[in-house]
Amino acid sequence: MSSPIIVNSRSYQMPAAPTIVVCVDGCEQEYINQAILAGAAPFLARLADTGTVLTGDCVLPSFTNPNNLSIVTGAPPSVHGICGNFFFDEDTRTEVLMNDPKYLRAPTLLAEMARAGQRVAVVTAKDKLRALLGHGLHGICFSAEKADQLDIEVHGVTGMIERTGMALPSVYSAELSEFVFAAGLSLLQHERPDLMYLSTTDYVQHKHAPGTPEANAFYAMMDRYFAQYHDAGAVLAITADHGMNAKTDALGRPRIVFLQDRLDARFGADAARVILPITDPYVVHHGALGSYATVYLGERAPQRDVTEFLGGLAGVSAVLTRAQACERFELPPDRIGDLVVLGERLTVLGSAAHKHDLSGLTVPLRSHGGASEQQVPLLFNRKLSGIDPSRRLRNFDAFDLALNHLA
Ligand code: ZN
Ligand code: ZN
């Protein structure tokens, strides 16, 4: 067996069998519970006996990019630098999109494993993650969203539409995630990568609560692929980037605190600037509303006064200074504001009401971002050993557990 490699100060054994880590976007644990109760997920139901079932904490903000990057680097945002889709550049006074790999401050385990001679493949649902996940990677890396535009030089593979037998899915569909699994199965059967990372989209979870027919059908689909990966001899680790909760009142109406409006009314227009790092080009299903915001303060908005004001608003669960947030959530201080604000479980934080287009919300709002969406599954199709029971497990321990703790 070849010697382990060190990535971001952590040691990893080489894969003993094809190893697949799946990030099920927005996989609140109750989705799996309910699918099992409905008899829709027989493979997952057996894992308590045949594998290992654990729970871990994701990183805050409980958003997609910070957590996907944490999983593939094995490290929190303070190390890899990606703490949302946006940050505010105080030098240029502009909001900067963080989708570009130039903002990544750490190598991924995927790239380092490939450098060590392992065959590595990455399939992501949305193309926005592809460049970050594939940074420095010599291997296969593509998105379901653009699976019809594959170039062997860029993506390491072509012909996935033909190989999966699926039509190119819409970016807002359950099929976008299904394509990821179908492509993963085809790669496992033909290229048989040593290490594979599959990352879905939370379109279904934003629209459908645990136990609904649509959610159960989605988990049944995944369960069938997991069983096939298992039967093909793969080591399988399943985790999530974050959970998902309803963000509504008893009548299904969204509960929103529009922070920018509240701050403008109290401290004067633009005395403070609210940044919502969930904002991205695909906002239809959540209206850019999540339970996390960061605030940049100007002279007219003293930190102590703003902290006290925001902390007193109904629906706000915590207001932390930059230093407190960086220590508690392992965030990069230069990419968050002076304050970090978390919403309560049933509440999302908005900017100014007029900036949010809620016309795409055809069903009661479900979203994430706060501490209430931090607990995620860590499921394995093998028995693991040598895990310190007092250790706080994280979703970004998925590769460590799968590679270093096989019984
Ligand atoms: Zn997500
Ligand atoms: Zn989401």
Coordinates of C-alpha atoms and ligand atoms in Angstrom, one line a residue:
M1 CA 0.0 0.0 0.0
S2 CA 1.4 3.4 -0.9
S3 CA 2.1 6.0 1.8
P4 CA -0.5 8.5 2.9
I5 CA -0.6 12.1 1.7
I6 CA -0.9 15.3 3.8
V7 CA -3.4 17.9 2.6
N8 CA -4.1 21.0 4.7
S9 CA -2.4 19.4 7.7
R10 CA -4.4 16.2 7.6
S11 CA -3.2 12.8 6.6
Y12 CA -5.1 10.6 4.2
Q13 CA -4.6 6.9 3.2
M14 CA -4.8 6.1 -0.5
P15 CA -8.2 4.6 -1.4
A16 CA -8.3 0.8 -0.8
A17 CA -11.3 0.5 -3.1
P18 CA -13.1 2.9 -5.4
T19 CA -14.2 5.5 -2.8
I20 CA -17.2 7.8 -3.5
V21 CA -18.1 10.8 -1.3
V22 CA -21.6 12.1 -2.1
C23 CA -22.7 15.6 -1.0
V24 CA -26.5 15.5 -1.0
D25 CA -27.3 19.2 -1.2
G26 CA -29.8 20.4 1.5
C27 CA -30.1 16.9 3.1
E28 CA -31.9 17.6 6.3
Q29 CA -31.7 14.3 8.1
E30 CA -35.5 14.1 8.4
Y31 CA -35.7 13.5 4.6
I32 CA -33.9 10.2 5.1
N33 CA -36.0 9.3 8.1
Q34 CA -39.2 9.8 6.3
A35 CA -38.1 8.1 3.1
I36 CA -37.1 5.0 5.2
L37 CA -40.5 5.1 7.0
A38 CA -42.2 5.2 3.7
G39 CA -40.2 2.2 2.5
A40 CA -38.7 4.3 -0.2
A41 CA -35.0 3.9 0.8
P42 CA -34.2 0.2 1.6
F43 CA -30.5 0.6 1.0
L44 CA -30.2 3.5 3.4
A45 CA -32.4 1.6 5.9
R46 CA -29.9 -1.2 6.1
L47 CA -26.9 1.0 6.8
A48 CA -27.5 0.9 10.6
D49 CA -26.7 -2.8 10.4
T50 CA -24.3 -3.1 7.5
G51 CA -22.5 0.3 7.6
T52 CA -22.1 3.3 9.9
V53 CA -24.6 6.0 10.7
L54 CA -23.3 9.2 12.2
T55 CA -24.3 12.9 12.4
G56 CA -21.9 15.8 11.9
D57 CA -21.9 19.5 11.8
C58 CA -21.5 21.5 8.6
V59 CA -19.8 24.9 8.6
L60 CA -21.6 28.2 9.0
P61 CA -22.9 29.9 7.0
S62 CA -24.8 26.7 6.2
F63 CA -24.6 27.4 2.4
T64 CA -23.6 25.3 -0.5
N65 CA -20.2 26.6 -1.6
P66 CA -18.5 27.0 1.8
N67 CA -19.5 23.5 2.7
N68 CA -18.6 21.8 -0.6
L69 CA -15.2 23.4 -0.4
S70 CA -14.8 22.4 3.2
I71 CA -15.6 18.8 2.3
V72 CA -13.1 18.6 -0.5
T73 CA -10.3 20.4 1.4
G74 CA -11.1 18.7 4.7
A75 CA -10.9 22.2 6.3
P76 CA -13.1 25.1 7.4
P77 CA -13.5 28.4 5.5
S78 CA -10.7 30.0 7.6
V79 CA -8.4 27.8 5.7
H80 CA -9.9 27.6 2.2
G81 CA -11.4 31.1 2.1
I82 CA -14.8 30.4 0.6
C83 CA -17.4 31.7 3.0
G84 CA -20.3 32.4 0.7
N85 CA -21.1 33.3 -2.8
F86 CA -20.3 37.0 -2.2
F87 CA -18.2 39.2 -0.1
F88 CA -17.8 43.0 0.0
D89 CA -14.5 44.3 -1.1
E90 CA -14.0 47.4 1.2
D91 CA -11.1 48.7 -1.0
T92 CA -13.1 48.8 -4.2
R93 CA -16.5 49.2 -2.4
T94 CA -18.0 46.5 -4.6
E95 CA -19.7 43.1 -4.0
V96 CA -17.4 40.4 -5.3
L97 CA -18.6 37.0 -6.5
M98 CA -16.5 34.3 -5.0
N99 CA -17.1 31.6 -7.6
D100 CA -13.6 32.0 -9.1
P101 CA -10.9 29.6 -8.0
K102 CA -8.6 32.6 -7.5
Y103 CA -10.4 33.0 -4.1
L104 CA -9.5 29.5 -3.0
R105 CA -6.7 29.6 -0.5
A106 CA -6.1 25.8 -0.1
P107 CA -5.5 22.8 -2.3
T108 CA -8.3 20.3 -2.5
L109 CA -7.8 16.7 -1.5
L110 CA -9.1 15.8 -5.0
A111 CA -6.3 17.6 -6.8
E112 CA -3.7 16.3 -4.4
M113 CA -4.9 12.7 -4.7
A114 CA -4.6 13.1 -8.5
R115 CA -1.2 14.5 -8.2
A116 CA -0.3 11.4 -6.1
G117 CA -1.3 9.2 -9.1
Q118 CA -4.9 8.4 -8.2
R119 CA -7.7 8.5 -10.8
V120 CA -10.1 11.2 -9.6
A121 CA -13.5 12.2 -10.9
V122 CA -15.9 15.0 -9.9
V123 CA -19.5 15.4 -11.0
T124 CA -21.5 18.4 -9.8
A125 CA -25.1 19.4 -10.5
K126 CA -24.6 23.1 -11.1
D127 CA -21.8 24.5 -13.1
K128 CA -21.1 27.3 -10.6
L129 CA -19.2 24.8 -8.4
R130 CA -17.2 23.1 -11.1
A131 CA -14.3 25.5 -11.3
L132 CA -13.9 25.6 -7.5
L133 CA -14.1 21.8 -7.0
G134 CA -11.9 21.1 -10.0
H135 CA -9.2 23.7 -9.2
G136 CA -5.8 22.2 -9.9
L137 CA -7.3 18.8 -10.6
H138 CA -5.9 16.6 -13.3
G139 CA -8.8 14.2 -13.9
I140 CA -12.5 14.2 -14.7
C141 CA -14.6 17.2 -13.7
F142 CA -17.9 18.4 -15.1
S143 CA -21.4 19.6 -14.3
A144 CA -24.7 18.0 -15.2
E145 CA -25.9 21.5 -16.1
K146 CA -23.4 21.7 -19.0
A147 CA -23.0 17.9 -19.7
D148 CA -23.8 18.6 -23.4
Q149 CA -20.6 20.8 -23.7
L150 CA -17.9 18.5 -22.6
D151 CA -14.4 18.9 -23.9
I152 CA -11.9 16.1 -23.3
E153 CA -9.1 18.7 -22.7
V154 CA -11.1 20.7 -20.1
H155 CA -13.4 18.1 -18.5
G156 CA -11.4 14.9 -18.9
V157 CA -14.3 13.0 -20.5
T158 CA -17.0 13.4 -23.2
G159 CA -20.2 11.8 -24.3
M160 CA -21.9 11.7 -20.9
I161 CA -25.4 12.4 -22.4
E162 CA -25.1 9.3 -24.5
R163 CA -23.5 7.2 -21.7
T164 CA -26.2 8.1 -19.2
G165 CA -29.0 7.9 -21.7
M166 CA -30.6 10.9 -20.1
A167 CA -31.6 14.2 -21.8
L168 CA -29.8 17.3 -20.6
P169 CA -31.7 18.3 -17.5
S170 CA -33.1 21.7 -16.6
V171 CA -31.1 23.6 -14.0
Y172 CA -34.3 23.7 -11.9
S173 CA -35.2 20.0 -11.7
A174 CA -34.7 16.8 -9.7
E175 CA -33.2 15.3 -12.9
L176 CA -30.2 17.6 -12.6
S177 CA -29.2 15.7 -9.5
E178 CA -30.2 12.3 -11.0
F179 CA -27.9 13.0 -13.9
V180 CA -25.0 13.3 -11.4
F181 CA -25.7 9.8 -10.0
A182 CA -26.2 8.3 -13.5
A183 CA -22.9 9.8 -14.6
G184 CA -21.2 8.6 -11.4
L185 CA -22.4 5.1 -12.1
S186 CA -21.2 5.1 -15.7
L187 CA -17.8 6.4 -14.6
L188 CA -17.6 3.8 -11.8
Q189 CA -18.3 1.0 -14.3
H190 CA -16.0 2.2 -17.1
E191 CA -13.2 4.5 -15.8
R192 CA -13.5 3.1 -12.2
P193 CA -11.9 6.2 -10.5
D194 CA -10.1 5.6 -7.3
L195 CA -11.8 8.6 -5.8
M196 CA -15.0 10.2 -6.8
Y197 CA -16.9 13.3 -5.5
L198 CA -20.6 13.7 -6.4
S199 CA -22.5 16.9 -5.5
T200 CA -26.2 17.4 -6.1
T201 CA -28.5 20.5 -6.0
D202 CA -31.1 21.2 -3.3
Y203 CA -33.9 22.1 -5.8
V204 CA -36.2 19.4 -4.4
Q205 CA -35.4 20.2 -0.7
H206 CA -36.2 23.9 -1.2
K207 CA -39.6 23.0 -2.7
H208 CA -40.7 19.8 -0.8
A209 CA -40.7 19.0 2.9
P210 CA -39.5 15.6 4.3
G211 CA -42.0 12.8 3.8
T212 CA -43.8 14.4 0.8
P213 CA -44.3 12.2 -2.3
E214 CA -41.8 14.3 -4.3
A215 CA -39.1 14.2 -1.6
N216 CA -39.6 10.5 -1.0
A217 CA -39.3 9.9 -4.8
F218 CA -36.1 11.8 -4.9
Y219 CA -34.6 9.8 -2.0
A220 CA -35.8 6.6 -3.6
M221 CA -33.9 7.6 -6.8
M222 CA -30.7 8.2 -4.8
D223 CA -31.2 5.0 -2.8
R224 CA -31.2 2.9 -6.0
Y225 CA -27.9 4.5 -7.2
F226 CA -26.3 4.1 -3.7
A227 CA -27.2 0.4 -3.8
Q228 CA -25.6 0.0 -7.3
Y229 CA -22.4 1.8 -6.1
H230 CA -22.3 -0.6 -3.2
D231 CA -22.9 -3.7 -5.4
A232 CA -20.0 -2.5 -7.7
G233 CA -17.6 -2.7 -4.7
A234 CA -17.3 1.0 -3.9
V235 CA -16.7 2.5 -0.4
L236 CA -19.5 5.0 -0.1
A237 CA -19.7 8.1 2.2
I238 CA -22.9 10.2 2.1
T239 CA -23.1 13.6 3.7
A240 CA -24.6 17.0 3.1
D241 CA -23.6 20.6 2.7
H242 CA -26.3 21.8 5.1
G243 CA -29.9 21.0 6.3
M244 CA -33.1 22.7 5.3
N245 CA -36.0 24.1 7.2
A246 CA -39.4 25.7 6.5
K247 CA -39.0 29.5 7.0
T248 CA -42.7 30.3 7.4
D249 CA -45.5 31.0 9.8
A250 CA -48.4 28.7 10.5
L251 CA -50.1 29.7 7.2
G252 CA -47.0 29.1 5.1
R253 CA -46.2 32.7 4.6
P254 CA -42.4 33.5 4.6
R255 CA -41.0 35.0 7.9
I256 CA -38.5 37.6 6.7
V257 CA -36.5 40.2 8.6
F258 CA -35.4 42.8 6.0
L259 CA -32.3 43.9 7.7
Q260 CA -31.3 46.7 5.3
D261 CA -34.7 48.3 5.7
R262 CA -34.6 48.1 9.5
L263 CA -31.1 49.5 9.7
D264 CA -31.9 52.3 7.2
A265 CA -34.9 53.3 9.3
R266 CA -33.0 53.3 12.6
F267 CA -29.5 54.6 11.6
G268 CA -30.2 56.5 8.3
A269 CA -29.9 55.3 4.6
D270 CA -26.8 53.3 3.9
A271 CA -25.3 53.9 7.4
A272 CA -24.7 50.1 7.3
R273 CA -24.5 47.7 4.4
V274 CA -26.1 44.2 4.5
I275 CA -24.6 41.4 2.4
L276 CA -26.4 38.2 1.9
P277 CA -23.8 35.7 0.8
I278 CA -26.5 33.2 -0.3
T279 CA -27.2 35.5 -3.3
D280 CA -26.3 33.7 -6.5
P281 CA -27.3 33.6 -10.2
Y282 CA -29.9 30.8 -9.4
V283 CA -32.3 32.4 -6.9
V284 CA -35.7 31.3 -8.2
H285 CA -36.3 28.7 -5.4
H286 CA -35.2 30.8 -2.4
G287 CA -35.4 34.4 -3.5
A288 CA -31.9 35.0 -2.1
L289 CA -33.3 34.5 1.4
G290 CA -31.3 32.5 4.0
S291 CA -30.8 32.6 7.8
Y292 CA -27.4 34.3 7.6
A293 CA -26.3 37.8 6.8
T294 CA -23.2 39.9 7.4
V295 CA -23.2 43.7 8.0
Y296 CA -20.6 46.3 7.2
L297 CA -20.8 49.3 9.4
G298 CA -20.2 53.0 8.6
E299 CA -19.5 55.9 10.9
R300 CA -23.1 56.6 11.5
A301 CA -23.7 53.0 12.7
P302 CA -21.7 52.3 15.8
Q303 CA -21.0 48.6 16.4
R304 CA -22.4 48.5 19.9
D305 CA -25.7 50.3 19.0
V306 CA -26.2 48.1 15.9
T307 CA -25.5 44.9 17.8
E308 CA -28.0 45.9 20.4
F309 CA -30.6 46.9 17.8
L310 CA -30.3 43.8 15.7
G311 CA -30.2 41.5 18.7
G312 CA -33.5 42.9 19.8
L313 CA -35.3 42.1 16.5
A314 CA -37.8 39.2 16.6
G315 CA -36.5 36.4 14.4
V316 CA -32.8 37.2 15.0
S317 CA -31.1 34.4 17.0
A318 CA -27.5 35.8 17.3
V319 CA -25.4 38.9 16.4
L320 CA -21.7 38.3 16.5
T321 CA -18.7 40.6 16.0
R322 CA -16.3 39.7 13.2
A323 CA -13.8 38.3 15.8
Q324 CA -16.5 36.3 17.6
A325 CA -17.8 34.9 14.3
C326 CA -14.4 34.0 13.0
E327 CA -13.5 32.2 16.2
R328 CA -16.8 30.4 16.6
F329 CA -17.4 29.5 12.9
E330 CA -13.8 29.3 11.6
L331 CA -14.3 32.1 9.0
P332 CA -11.8 34.2 7.2
P333 CA -11.9 37.7 8.8
D334 CA -11.1 39.6 5.6
R335 CA -14.2 38.2 3.8
I336 CA -16.9 38.9 6.3
G337 CA -18.4 42.1 7.6
D338 CA -18.1 43.8 11.0
L339 CA -21.1 41.8 12.2
V340 CA -22.6 38.4 11.5
V341 CA -26.3 37.9 12.0
L342 CA -28.1 34.6 12.3
G343 CA -31.8 34.0 11.9
E344 CA -33.9 31.7 14.0
R345 CA -35.0 28.4 12.6
L346 CA -38.2 29.6 11.1
T347 CA -36.9 33.0 9.9
V348 CA -34.8 34.2 7.0
L349 CA -32.8 37.5 6.8
G350 CA -33.3 39.8 3.8
S351 CA -31.7 42.9 2.6
A352 CA -34.2 45.6 1.5
A353 CA -37.6 44.3 0.6
H354 CA -37.5 45.8 -2.9
K355 CA -34.3 43.8 -3.7
H356 CA -35.9 40.4 -3.3
D357 CA -38.0 38.9 -6.1
L358 CA -40.3 36.5 -4.4
S359 CA -42.4 35.8 -7.5
G360 CA -40.6 32.5 -8.0
L361 CA -41.7 31.2 -4.6
T362 CA -44.7 29.2 -5.7
V363 CA -44.6 27.0 -2.6
P364 CA -43.9 27.9 1.1
L365 CA -40.3 29.1 1.5
R366 CA -37.7 26.5 2.7
S367 CA -34.1 27.6 3.1
H368 CA -30.9 27.4 5.2
G369 CA -27.9 29.4 6.2
G370 CA -28.2 29.4 10.0
A371 CA -27.2 27.2 12.9
S372 CA -30.6 25.5 12.7
E373 CA -29.4 23.8 9.5
Q374 CA -26.0 22.7 10.8
Q375 CA -26.6 19.0 11.6
V376 CA -26.2 16.7 8.6
P377 CA -25.9 13.0 8.1
L378 CA -22.5 11.1 7.8
L379 CA -23.4 7.7 6.4
F380 CA -21.1 4.9 5.3
N381 CA -21.6 1.6 3.6
R382 CA -18.8 0.0 5.7
K383 CA -18.1 -0.4 9.4
L384 CA -15.7 2.3 10.6
S385 CA -13.3 2.0 13.5
G386 CA -11.0 4.0 15.6
I387 CA -13.2 7.1 15.9
D388 CA -12.8 8.9 19.2
P389 CA -16.4 9.1 20.6
S390 CA -15.7 12.6 22.1
R391 CA -14.7 14.0 18.7
R392 CA -17.0 16.6 17.2
L393 CA -17.6 15.2 13.7
R394 CA -17.9 17.6 10.8
N395 CA -19.2 17.0 7.3
F396 CA -15.7 17.9 6.1
D397 CA -14.4 14.8 7.9
A398 CA -16.2 12.6 5.2
F399 CA -13.0 11.8 3.3
D400 CA -11.0 11.3 6.5
L401 CA -13.6 8.8 7.8
A402 CA -13.9 7.0 4.5
L403 CA -10.2 6.7 3.8
N404 CA -8.6 6.5 7.2
H405 CA -11.2 4.6 9.4
L406 CA -12.3 1.6 7.4
A407 CA -12.6 -1.4 9.8
Ligands
ZN1 ZN -26.7 23.6 -0.7
ZN2 ZN -30.1 26.0 -1.2

